[in-house]
XYZ file of N, CA, C and O in Angstrom:
644
model
N 61.867 51.055 64.208
C 63.458 50.134 64.921
C 62.979 49.319 66.674
O 62.453 50.213 67.469
N 63.362 48.794 67.207
C 63.115 48.380 68.219
C 63.488 48.981 69.345
O 62.703 49.675 70.134
N 64.561 49.737 69.015
C 65.121 50.651 69.948
C 64.693 52.194 70.041
O 63.808 52.411 71.303
N 63.809 51.814 69.289
C 63.363 53.531 68.990
C 61.673 53.440 70.080
O 61.030 54.472 70.858
N 61.177 52.241 69.639
C 59.927 51.578 71.070
C 60.526 51.706 72.676
O 59.644 52.771 72.959
N 61.346 51.072 72.532
C 62.166 51.360 73.842
C 62.493 53.300 74.669
O 62.248 53.091 75.708
N 62.706 53.740 73.963
C 63.149 54.838 73.986
C 61.608 55.699 74.303
O 61.587 56.388 75.311
N 60.712 55.484 73.263
C 59.725 55.999 73.526
C 58.834 55.623 74.531
O 58.031 56.671 75.164
N 59.352 54.572 74.992
C 58.437 53.966 76.306
C 58.870 54.986 77.979
O 58.507 54.914 78.532
N 59.991 55.012 77.656
C 60.591 55.498 78.346
C 60.223 57.396 78.502
O 59.316 57.851 79.412
N 59.985 58.071 77.592
C 59.071 59.165 77.161
C 57.526 58.970 77.407
O 57.074 60.032 78.377
N 57.226 57.878 77.356
C 56.319 57.942 77.825
C 55.878 58.401 79.404
O 55.220 58.373 80.698
N 57.184 57.925 80.210
C 57.096 57.570 81.848
C 56.835 58.820 82.029
O 56.152 58.878 83.125
N 58.051 59.817 81.509
C 58.107 61.392 81.612
C 56.488 61.070 81.630
O 56.669 62.184 81.887
N 55.734 61.729 80.398
C 54.630 62.143 80.306
C 53.572 61.605 80.975
O 52.664 62.745 81.730
N 54.117 60.183 82.184
C 52.998 60.206 83.178
C 53.403 60.826 84.599
O 52.080 61.281 84.988
N 54.967 61.241 84.079
C 55.294 62.698 85.740
C 54.478 63.539 84.822
O 54.519 64.226 86.411
N 54.539 64.466 84.023
C 53.851 65.952 83.891
C 53.086 65.260 84.442
O 51.656 66.094 84.811
N 51.340 64.018 83.724
C 50.082 64.127 84.147
C 50.183 64.420 85.209
O 48.688 65.320 85.940
N 50.610 63.606 86.747
C 50.378 63.466 88.148
C 51.056 64.974 88.119
O 50.725 65.299 89.328
N 51.492 65.544 87.357
C 52.082 66.985 88.157
C 50.966 67.265 87.116
O 50.170 69.565 88.041
N 50.023 67.056 86.894
C 49.136 68.229 86.182
C 49.067 68.868 85.260
O 48.259 69.264 84.650
N 50.448 68.592 84.328
C 50.728 68.820 83.481
C 50.078 68.697 81.908
O 49.811 66.957 82.277
N 49.970 68.977 81.178
C 49.927 68.540 79.868
C 50.754 66.549 79.812
O 52.091 66.934 79.386
N 50.723 65.682 79.511
C 50.746 64.612 79.756
C 51.897 63.951 78.142
O 51.874 63.624 77.230
N 53.432 65.249 78.482
C 54.418 64.936 77.145
C 55.080 64.937 77.434
O 55.265 65.225 78.563
N 55.675 63.590 77.389
C 57.423 63.182 78.000
C 58.639 63.376 76.933
O 58.336 62.874 76.094
N 60.199 63.882 77.003
C 60.680 63.473 75.799
C 62.042 62.909 76.842
O 62.687 63.141 77.929
N 62.850 62.571 75.975
C 63.622 61.529 76.607
C 65.351 62.285 75.012
O 64.986 61.286 74.231
N 66.129 62.276 75.346
C 67.682 62.665 74.741
C 68.684 61.308 74.835
O 68.773 61.076 76.214
N 69.095 61.147 73.740
C 69.869 60.085 73.971
C 70.899 59.967 72.850
O 70.872 60.551 72.268
N 72.072 59.293 73.624
C 73.682 59.736 72.272
C 74.108 58.286 72.870
O 74.197 57.669 74.288
N 74.520 57.229 71.647
C 74.737 56.421 71.192
C 74.315 55.152 72.430
O 75.031 54.516 73.089
N 73.731 55.663 72.343
C 72.564 54.089 72.661
C 72.103 54.506 75.018
O 71.658 54.143 75.092
N 72.874 56.161 75.191
C 72.439 55.764 76.501
C 71.585 56.741 76.388
O 71.662 58.097 75.941
N 70.347 56.951 77.355
C 69.766 58.207 78.140
C 70.616 59.115 79.060
O 71.353 59.022 79.985
N 70.412 59.849 78.156
C 71.242 61.439 79.117
C 70.378 62.881 79.325
O 71.389 63.110 80.375
N 68.910 62.794 79.442
C 68.802 63.745 79.942
C 66.881 63.072 79.351
O 66.490 62.307 78.151
N 66.173 63.668 80.510
C 65.131 63.342 80.270
C 64.244 64.137 80.258
O 64.847 65.560 81.318
N 62.764 64.434 80.117
C 62.018 66.044 80.959
C 60.905 65.395 80.447
O 59.957 64.480 79.864
N 60.156 66.354 81.211
C 58.606 66.676 81.425
C 57.807 67.969 81.455
O 58.689 68.624 80.969
N 56.655 67.893 80.271
C 56.216 69.253 80.394
C 55.855 70.050 81.846
O 55.541 69.037 82.897
N 56.096 71.609 82.092
C 55.672 72.023 83.421
C 55.661 73.298 83.095
O 56.204 74.076 83.849
N 54.889 73.483 81.645
C 55.110 75.444 81.455
C 54.222 76.006 82.683
O 53.680 76.500 83.506
N 53.070 74.994 82.866
C 52.345 75.463 84.821
C 52.771 75.636 85.672
O 52.763 76.768 86.417
N 53.207 75.064 86.018
C 53.894 74.476 87.506
C 54.953 75.307 87.442
O 55.054 76.096 88.552
N 55.407 75.583 86.953
C 56.685 76.354 86.406
C 56.364 78.287 86.328
O 57.538 78.849 85.893
N 55.712 78.564 85.918
C 54.889 79.259 85.361
C 56.318 79.709 83.947
O 56.566 81.136 83.936
N 56.338 78.912 83.149
C 57.248 79.256 81.823
C 56.129 78.593 80.928
O 56.122 77.174 81.304
N 56.532 79.804 79.676
C 55.832 79.050 78.602
C 56.767 78.350 77.775
O 56.375 77.570 76.467
N 57.539 78.506 78.250
C 59.180 77.707 76.772
C 59.171 76.461 77.993
O 60.204 75.213 77.624
N 58.564 75.764 79.019
C 58.723 74.339 79.696
C 57.917 73.607 79.090
O 57.727 72.518 79.832
N 58.627 73.168 77.979
C 57.629 72.008 76.727
C 58.838 71.154 77.453
O 60.659 71.128 77.589
N 58.392 69.495 77.375
C 59.128 68.430 77.783
C 60.597 68.415 76.431
O 61.623 68.483 77.678
N 60.472 68.428 75.575
C 62.045 68.949 74.380
C 62.707 69.671 75.255
O 63.632 69.655 75.519
N 62.083 70.622 75.665
C 62.789 72.001 75.991
C 63.582 71.807 77.868
O 65.210 71.860 77.097
N 62.596 71.479 78.201
C 63.559 71.056 79.190
C 64.474 69.540 79.331
O 65.232 69.522 79.747
N 64.424 69.009 78.562
C 64.879 67.486 78.029
C 66.479 68.102 77.265
O 67.794 67.517 77.660
N 66.163 68.611 76.294
C 67.549 70.050 75.673
C 68.654 70.169 77.011
O 69.499 70.571 76.577
N 67.460 71.278 77.622
C 68.992 72.120 78.640
C 69.267 70.711 79.367
O 70.734 71.138 79.947
N 68.564 70.094 79.957
C 69.140 69.239 81.110
C 70.458 68.116 80.604
O 72.421 67.816 80.946
N 70.117 67.796 78.764
C 71.179 67.734 77.928
C 72.590 68.441 77.714
O 73.948 68.396 77.870
N 71.829 69.994 77.645
C 73.095 70.394 77.336
C 74.038 70.769 78.417
O 75.383 70.829 78.769
N 73.307 70.790 79.232
C 74.155 71.161 81.188
C 75.286 69.637 81.233
O 75.886 69.864 81.471
N 74.363 68.696 81.343
C 75.034 67.124 81.437
C 76.238 67.031 80.161
O 77.992 66.886 80.380
N 76.049 67.221 79.043
C 77.316 67.649 77.623
C 78.616 68.821 78.128
O 79.519 68.332 77.573
N 77.817 70.131 78.502
C 79.132 71.213 79.320
C 78.743 71.701 77.633
O 79.495 72.526 76.866
N 77.931 71.581 76.893
C 77.686 72.485 75.214
C 76.530 72.544 75.244
O 75.359 71.314 75.018
N 75.529 73.001 74.297
C 74.338 73.820 73.753
C 74.716 73.231 72.684
O 73.107 72.686 72.164
N 75.324 73.042 71.996
C 74.992 71.497 70.527
C 74.820 70.170 71.241
O 76.272 70.122 71.892
N 74.417 69.627 70.422
C 73.986 68.300 70.957
C 74.271 67.295 69.911
O 73.723 66.561 69.298
N 75.339 67.318 69.046
C 75.809 66.509 67.810
C 75.056 65.192 67.951
O 76.140 64.653 69.204
N 75.144 64.605 67.226
C 74.733 62.672 67.741
C 73.773 62.252 68.998
O 73.857 61.236 68.603
N 73.156 63.442 69.298
C 72.386 62.776 70.027
C 70.870 62.729 68.925
O 70.253 63.750 68.381
N 69.889 62.087 69.948
C 68.650 61.891 69.454
C 67.569 62.346 70.523
O 67.322 61.963 71.412
N 65.928 62.475 70.208
C 65.151 62.759 71.040
C 64.374 62.363 70.908
O 63.494 62.466 69.752
N 63.467 61.879 71.922
C 62.289 61.032 71.638
C 61.094 62.195 72.427
O 61.385 62.474 73.785
N 60.108 62.221 71.945
C 59.285 63.001 72.575
C 57.592 61.765 71.641
O 57.490 61.860 71.333
N 56.724 62.499 73.436
C 55.463 61.499 72.509
C 54.487 62.228 71.815
O 53.701 61.351 71.140
N 54.764 63.592 71.583
C 54.060 64.460 70.722
C 54.712 65.570 69.855
O 56.137 65.804 70.122
N 54.260 65.398 68.373
C 54.457 66.120 67.707
C 55.686 67.630 67.991
O 54.405 67.897 68.966
N 56.595 67.389 67.977
C 57.396 68.450 68.653
C 56.355 70.152 67.986
O 55.982 69.904 66.099
N 55.984 71.457 68.756
C 55.488 72.283 67.972
C 56.601 73.196 67.297
O 57.967 72.704 67.470
N 56.727 74.620 66.667
C 57.534 75.657 65.907
C 58.613 75.460 67.492
O 59.978 75.520 66.578
N 58.312 76.640 68.499
C 59.360 76.911 69.750
C 60.019 75.067 69.829
O 61.367 75.633 69.750
N 59.807 74.317 70.369
C 60.604 73.535 70.396
C 61.058 72.200 68.962
O 62.989 72.288 69.265
N 61.228 73.044 67.923
C 61.415 72.534 66.615
C 62.842 73.294 66.138
O 63.926 72.848 65.581
N 62.306 74.583 66.372
C 63.561 75.392 66.258
C 65.264 75.096 67.142
O 65.852 75.180 66.992
N 64.177 74.876 68.693
C 65.682 74.595 69.651
C 66.713 73.132 69.422
O 67.563 73.784 69.347
N 65.743 72.454 68.579
C 66.323 70.985 68.310
C 67.316 70.726 66.754
O 68.355 70.621 66.888
N 66.867 72.496 66.080
C 67.916 72.310 65.339
C 68.964 72.829 64.964
O 70.239 73.269 65.230
N 68.824 73.947 66.706
C 69.170 75.337 67.293
C 70.763 74.242 68.132
O 71.664 74.095 67.706
N 70.099 72.751 68.602
C 70.869 71.731 69.188
C 71.945 70.928 67.996
O 72.771 70.522 68.565
N 71.245 70.759 66.932
C 72.080 69.613 65.400
C 71.986 68.903 66.003
O 72.868 68.067 66.329
N 70.806 67.710 66.975
C 70.174 67.051 66.897
C 70.370 65.943 66.240
O 69.983 66.608 64.719
N 70.947 64.567 65.805
C 71.058 64.047 64.549
C 69.373 63.784 64.215
O 69.030 63.797 63.546
N 68.692 63.585 65.167
C 67.271 62.801 64.735
C 66.454 62.900 65.456
O 66.407 63.201 66.904
N 64.976 63.624 65.570
C 63.725 63.917 66.510
C 62.946 62.715 66.002
O 63.020 61.948 64.920
N 62.100 61.821 66.917
C 61.309 60.763 67.026
C 60.371 61.209 68.121
O 60.423 61.416 68.641
N 58.970 61.354 66.918
C 58.447 61.084 68.039
C 56.856 60.354 67.759
O 56.910 59.519 67.353
N 55.683 59.834 68.784
C 54.423 59.662 68.789
C 54.152 60.285 68.328
O 53.631 59.501 67.126
N 52.291 61.239 68.744
C 51.450 61.377 68.147
C 51.760 62.314 66.939
O 52.577 63.386 67.683
N 50.998 62.673 66.243
C 51.335 63.545 65.248
C 50.073 64.904 65.927
O 49.304 64.246 66.594
N 50.611 65.971 66.478
C 49.568 67.423 66.576
C 48.882 68.208 65.436
O 49.529 68.612 64.402
N 48.024 67.549 65.703
C 46.770 68.502 64.236
C 47.014 70.358 64.441
O 46.625 70.791 63.447
N 47.439 70.125 65.664
C 47.003 71.741 65.829
C 47.624 72.678 65.351
O 48.366 73.982 65.535
N 49.414 72.151 66.451
C 50.947 72.973 66.058
C 52.355 72.254 65.895
O 53.146 72.421 66.029
N 51.491 70.844 65.493
C 52.552 70.402 65.406
C 53.824 70.623 63.916
O 52.950 71.396 62.744
N 54.997 70.853 63.722
C 55.785 71.546 63.327
C 56.954 70.209 62.658
O 57.538 70.935 61.845
N 56.498 68.997 62.434
C 57.282 67.670 61.672
C 56.353 67.469 60.305
O 56.368 66.829 60.043
N 55.605 68.310 60.097
C 54.593 67.779 58.600
C 53.135 68.013 58.974
O 52.580 68.500 57.995
N 52.775 68.412 60.420
C 50.716 67.755 61.009
C 50.557 69.790 60.147
O 49.709 69.414 59.534
N 51.449 70.912 60.579
C 50.825 71.779 60.088
C 52.081 72.825 59.861
O 51.739 73.331 58.738
N 52.959 72.828 60.024
C 53.766 73.444 58.878
C 55.364 71.736 59.415
O 55.307 70.990 60.100
N 55.908 71.722 58.169
C 57.132 71.071 58.912
C 58.434 71.997 58.288
O 59.453 72.505 56.757
N 59.202 72.489 59.604
C 60.625 73.411 59.530
C 61.517 72.161 59.700
O 62.802 73.199 58.642
N 61.625 71.153 59.594
C 62.479 70.070 59.121
C 63.049 69.881 57.813
O 63.818 69.233 57.723
N 61.898 70.067 57.056
C 61.752 69.999 56.242
C 61.947 71.158 55.180
O 62.383 71.303 53.622
N 62.769 72.551 55.560
C 62.990 73.488 54.616
C 64.607 73.516 54.855
O 65.934 73.443 55.735
N 64.266 73.173 53.966
C 66.027 73.038 53.288
C 67.102 73.889 53.121
O 67.918 74.649 52.912
N 66.649 75.607 53.045
C 67.712 77.116 52.890
C 67.253 77.276 54.903
O 68.513 78.041 55.278
N 67.388 76.294 55.890
C 67.729 76.174 57.514
C 69.319 75.593 56.942
O 69.416 74.653 56.474
N 69.930 76.344 57.804
C 71.525 75.417 58.126
C 71.884 74.192 58.924
O 72.503 73.581 58.267
N 70.340 73.743 59.160
C 71.190 72.197 60.166
C 69.527 71.633 59.627
O 68.986 72.331 59.241
N 70.163 70.526 59.001
C 68.644 69.846 59.088
C 69.253 67.883 59.815
O 70.188 67.292 59.911
N 68.199 68.147 60.468
C 67.623 67.372 61.530
C 66.900 66.339 61.116
O 65.672 66.612 60.788
N 67.282 64.716 60.746
C 66.070 63.667 60.307
C 64.915 63.647 61.661
O 64.782 63.744 62.496
N 64.025 63.474 61.014
C 63.290 63.233 61.814
C 62.308 61.781 62.056
O 61.873 61.329 60.519
N 61.530 61.194 62.631
C 60.988 59.717 62.422
C 59.132 60.400 63.413
O 59.804 60.143 64.062
N 58.492 60.209 62.681
C 57.240 59.870 63.508
C 56.424 58.865 63.837
O 56.209 57.898 62.989
N 55.219 58.754 64.758
C 54.454 57.527 64.553
C 55.070 56.241 65.580
O 54.190 55.622 65.538
N 56.278 57.010 66.058
C 56.291 55.384 67.470
C 55.481 55.417 68.129
O 55.612 56.585 68.976
N 55.004 54.180 68.009
C 53.753 54.017 69.483
C 52.708 55.663 69.849
O 52.519 56.003 70.351
N 52.649 55.542 68.367
C 51.786 56.734 67.828
C 49.999 56.222 68.897
O 49.664 57.657 69.887
N 49.763 55.325 68.940
C 48.579 54.906 69.711
C 48.848 55.208 70.878
O 47.823 55.936 71.609
N 49.486 54.805 71.241
C 49.797 54.876 73.159
C 49.706 55.850 73.236
O 49.246 57.006 74.289
N 51.133 56.747 72.724
C 50.892 58.086 73.415
C 49.518 59.312 72.870
O 49.985 59.857 73.731
N 49.088 58.615 71.968
C 48.074 59.353 71.287
C 46.966 59.269 72.456
O 45.849 59.864 73.061
N 46.431 58.002 72.914
C 45.142 57.478 73.715
C 46.199 57.918 75.462
O 45.128 58.367 76.219
N 47.282 58.483 75.983
C 47.703 58.776 76.983
C 46.648 61.172 76.953
O 46.206 61.182 77.724
N 47.468 61.159 75.463
C 46.655 62.614 75.408
C 45.176 62.510 75.697
O 44.762 63.611 76.405
N 44.558 61.397 75.133
C 43.140 61.376 75.020
C 42.290 61.117 76.336
O 41.366 61.821 77.144
N 43.377 61.107 76.725
C 42.921 60.353 78.409
C 43.206 61.565 79.370
O 41.609 61.676 80.488
N 43.933 62.098 79.210
C 43.993 63.398 80.085
C 43.224 64.844 79.939
O 42.098 64.829 80.612
N 42.683 64.528 78.606
C 41.832 65.529 78.382
C 40.357 65.242 78.610
O 39.978 65.518 79.416
N 40.359 63.478 78.469
C 39.000 63.405 78.371
C 38.693 63.335 80.644
O 37.380 63.645 80.864
N 39.077 63.051 80.876
C 39.511 63.058 82.835
C 38.958 65.298 83.098
O 38.967 65.070 83.721
N 39.961 65.517 82.250
C 39.416 67.427 82.378
C 38.772 67.501 82.222
O 37.576 68.579 83.149
N 37.519 66.856 80.859
C 36.530 67.403 80.817
C 35.701 66.771 81.877
O 34.560 67.767 82.590
N 35.933 65.492 82.228
C 34.824 65.204 83.219
C 34.916 65.719 84.517
O 33.714 65.897 85.263
N 35.840 66.948 84.693
C 36.513 66.868 86.466
C 35.459 68.296 86.095
O 35.011 69.477 87.141
N 35.493 68.999 85.025
C 35.204 70.776 84.783
C 33.888 69.780 85.089
O 32.946 70.891 85.378
N 32.823 68.909 84.197
C 31.472 69.025 84.104
C 31.243 68.981 85.832
O 29.919 68.884 86.518
N 31.808 68.075 86.047
C 31.666 68.251 87.508
C 31.217 68.875 89.055
O 30.604 69.055 89.269
N 32.827 69.503 88.180
C 32.574 70.763 88.616
C 31.518 71.957 88.858
O 30.872 72.422 89.904
N 31.005 72.456 87.181
C 29.906 72.129 87.535
C 28.526 72.005 87.814
O 27.658 72.963 88.200
N 28.531 70.645 87.667
C 26.937 70.171 87.944
C 27.135 70.167 89.864
O 26.311 70.564 90.007
N 27.927 70.363 90.436
C 28.384 70.674 91.697
C 27.998 72.051 92.501
O 27.186 72.344 93.330
N 28.795 72.695 91.181
C 27.464 74.486 91.451
C 26.932 74.484 91.878
O 26.058 75.959 91.874
N 26.125 73.440 90.717
C 25.091 74.328 90.265
C 23.790 73.726 90.973
O 22.369 73.676 91.141
N 24.006 72.394 92.323
C 23.706 72.250 93.227
C 22.566 73.130 94.101
O 22.655 74.327 94.320
């Protein structure tokens, strides 16, 4: 969908904010009826909070705005395939749909490692669309980690002088 690209670009803007903060660049946007109601970027390092993934930050903001921890009719856009923690929170929030960009072959819970959303025994079923602007989302993550490795090499080289 064309609108998926629009919202994923907004999630990429949030991912850039995370990068600027020194966090892994993942961004999320919650949309209801075509309106952005909340955004979030990764913040676990700066906030000393292992749950402060972009998706959780956005879900908390959306729940606060709507005055309800359940978010029926809402869609969440995120630049990286959600992990188990975030996927569980999304199901508890009763999201209508989750849209992600890049797959995560190490911790992805939408099919890359496990598929929580495909578990028929769970009480809520959220639609999932993956691969939206996957190249751009993946490139941001690759660029971030390449820059971190380069900085670590430079620091190591400087200490060896």
